Amino acid sequence: MRNLDDLLAEGVSGRRVLVRADLNVPLDKQTGEISDDGRIRAVLPTLSALVQAGAKVVVCSHLGRPKGKPDPQFSLRPVAGRLGELLGAPVHFAEDTVGDSARSTVAALADGQVALLENLRFNAGETSKDDAERGAFADQLAALGDTYVDDAFGAVHRKHASVHDVPARLPHAAGRLVLREVEVLSRLTGEPERPYVVVLGGSKVSDKLAVIEALLPTVDRLLIGGGMCFTFLKAQGHEVGTSLLEKDMVETCRNLMERAPGKIMLPVDVVAADAFAPDAAHDTVPADGIPSHRLGLDIGPETVAGFAAVLSQAKTIFWNGPMGVFEMAAFASGTRGVAEAITKADAFSVVGGGDSAAAVRALGLDDSSFGHISTGGGASLEYLEGKTLPGIAALEN
């Protein structure tokens, strides 16, 4: 897989380099301002290197889930402003993706300048399952560049035009972020230093079943928190009140625990509340004593201590999914406690993107305290599952 350094060695001065970035940042619904610019910062090393080498940099990305047509609430215009601030130079913004504005904006670029195209998903061809429709859009997008660089790890598991089809039309390379992500995740799927401990949270077992199946034979301990833990607790025969429960997954959870006795560690206490609300009455109860009218919204302090003890012995850690409803202060202690335990461990630690990365920033934890924070939650899980990722396969061809 050719990488950015290979491309720079060949020379990019005066060449149009089309960079697929993942600038899918959260926007405040009321103000429209960016609430977390982590994904913008993640692509800066690649963009800065291209700028310094004199390339005409054409950045493209998606934002949100518009339905194949322009939607102002999903415009990348705010991102262009923030990207310019971080780069220290104006970023020229195209009002469309492959239309007149895009073509004229790219044509006007001088060496070392950057343009950002409007949201890729404003075009139905970007996400189309029809190869011809997707290919036609890829043709238009590829016409805006001489070379292609993929630095959008958060999108490499999607068979989209800008990820899968454009690399077949242009000389291509992996950006610094994509290369780093693949190197880190390969370390987890190869021969990780042991003990290897995985922490999984989030709401549903069904969302994580494939990665649990893939990891269970290779990990030393699997710590389960978040909403998904209640389906496992139910499989142990415990009542879970009105907590989130996937009834059709109970037998699956039971089978997983029987297949790997002693390897899966579940909460011993939980924070149970009267309602799913930030000001709901709540207290800590044993995991086998959740009142019938209450729902668990976080793991309890004894569980945090137990998880922390296991993590303190680990040499490799992968964490994906919060331990509770961390967005509500009353139910954030479990996620904070586990995250802090990971930072204190003498281990190579990987945060698997998505809500986990959001929790790190929302709780004010230092990114540098972790070995690596992935920019792709879904992509990192699918990589660990052993799936072929369309964007990576396209770069390898």
JSON list of C-alpha atoms in Angstrom, two decimals, residues 187-188 191-198 220 310-318 342 344-350:
[
{"chain": "A", "resi": 187, "resn": "ARG", "atom": "CA", "xyz": [-0.76, -4.87, 16.21]},
{"chain": "A", "resi": 188, "resn": "LEU", "atom": "CA", "xyz": [-3.95, -5.96, 17.98]},
{"chain": "A", "resi": 191, "resn": "GLU", "atom": "CA", "xyz": [0.67, -11.00, 18.38]},
{"chain": "A", "resi": 192, "resn": "PRO", "atom": "CA", "xyz": [-0.38, -8.45, 21.05]},
{"chain": "A", "resi": 193, "resn": "GLU", "atom": "CA", "xyz": [1.70, -8.28, 24.21]},
{"chain": "A", "resi": 194, "resn": "ARG", "atom": "CA", "xyz": [-0.11, -10.07, 27.01]},
{"chain": "A", "resi": 195, "resn": "PRO", "atom": "CA", "xyz": [-2.18, -9.88, 29.09]},
{"chain": "A", "resi": 196, "resn": "TYR", "atom": "CA", "xyz": [-4.49, -8.56, 26.36]},
{"chain": "A", "resi": 197, "resn": "VAL", "atom": "CA", "xyz": [-7.64, -7.01, 27.85]},
{"chain": "A", "resi": 198, "resn": "VAL", "atom": "CA", "xyz": [-10.64, -5.76, 25.85]},
{"chain": "A", "resi": 220, "resn": "ASP", "atom": "CA", "xyz": [-7.11, -12.83, 28.08]},
{"chain": "A", "resi": 310, "resn": "VAL", "atom": "CA", "xyz": [-7.59, -6.27, 35.71]},
{"chain": "A", "resi": 311, "resn": "LEU", "atom": "CA", "xyz": [-6.52, -3.33, 33.54]},
{"chain": "A", "resi": 312, "resn": "SER", "atom": "CA", "xyz": [-3.57, -2.56, 35.85]},
{"chain": "A", "resi": 313, "resn": "GLN", "atom": "CA", "xyz": [-2.05, -5.92, 34.89]},
{"chain": "A", "resi": 314, "resn": "ALA", "atom": "CA", "xyz": [-2.65, -5.58, 31.15]},
{"chain": "A", "resi": 315, "resn": "LYS", "atom": "CA", "xyz": [0.04, -4.96, 28.54]},
{"chain": "A", "resi": 316, "resn": "THR", "atom": "CA", "xyz": [-2.38, -4.41, 25.63]},
{"chain": "A", "resi": 317, "resn": "ILE", "atom": "CA", "xyz": [-5.84, -2.80, 25.94]},
{"chain": "A", "resi": 318, "resn": "PHE", "atom": "CA", "xyz": [-8.59, -2.17, 23.43]},
{"chain": "A", "resi": 342, "resn": "ILE", "atom": "CA", "xyz": [-6.64, 2.59, 31.16]},
{"chain": "A", "resi": 344, "resn": "LYS", "atom": "CA", "xyz": [-2.70, 4.50, 34.37]},
{"chain": "A", "resi": 345, "resn": "ALA", "atom": "CA", "xyz": [-1.96, 1.02, 33.04]},
{"chain": "A", "resi": 346, "resn": "ASP", "atom": "CA", "xyz": [1.54, 0.22, 31.80]},
{"chain": "A", "resi": 347, "resn": "ALA", "atom": "CA", "xyz": [0.05, -0.95, 28.51]},
{"chain": "A", "resi": 348, "resn": "PHE", "atom": "CA", "xyz": [-0.35, -0.11, 24.85]},
{"chain": "A", "resi": 349, "resn": "SER", "atom": "CA", "xyz": [-3.93, 1.21, 24.79]},
{"chain": "A", "resi": 350, "resn": "VAL", "atom": "CA", "xyz": [-6.26, 1.76, 21.85]}
]
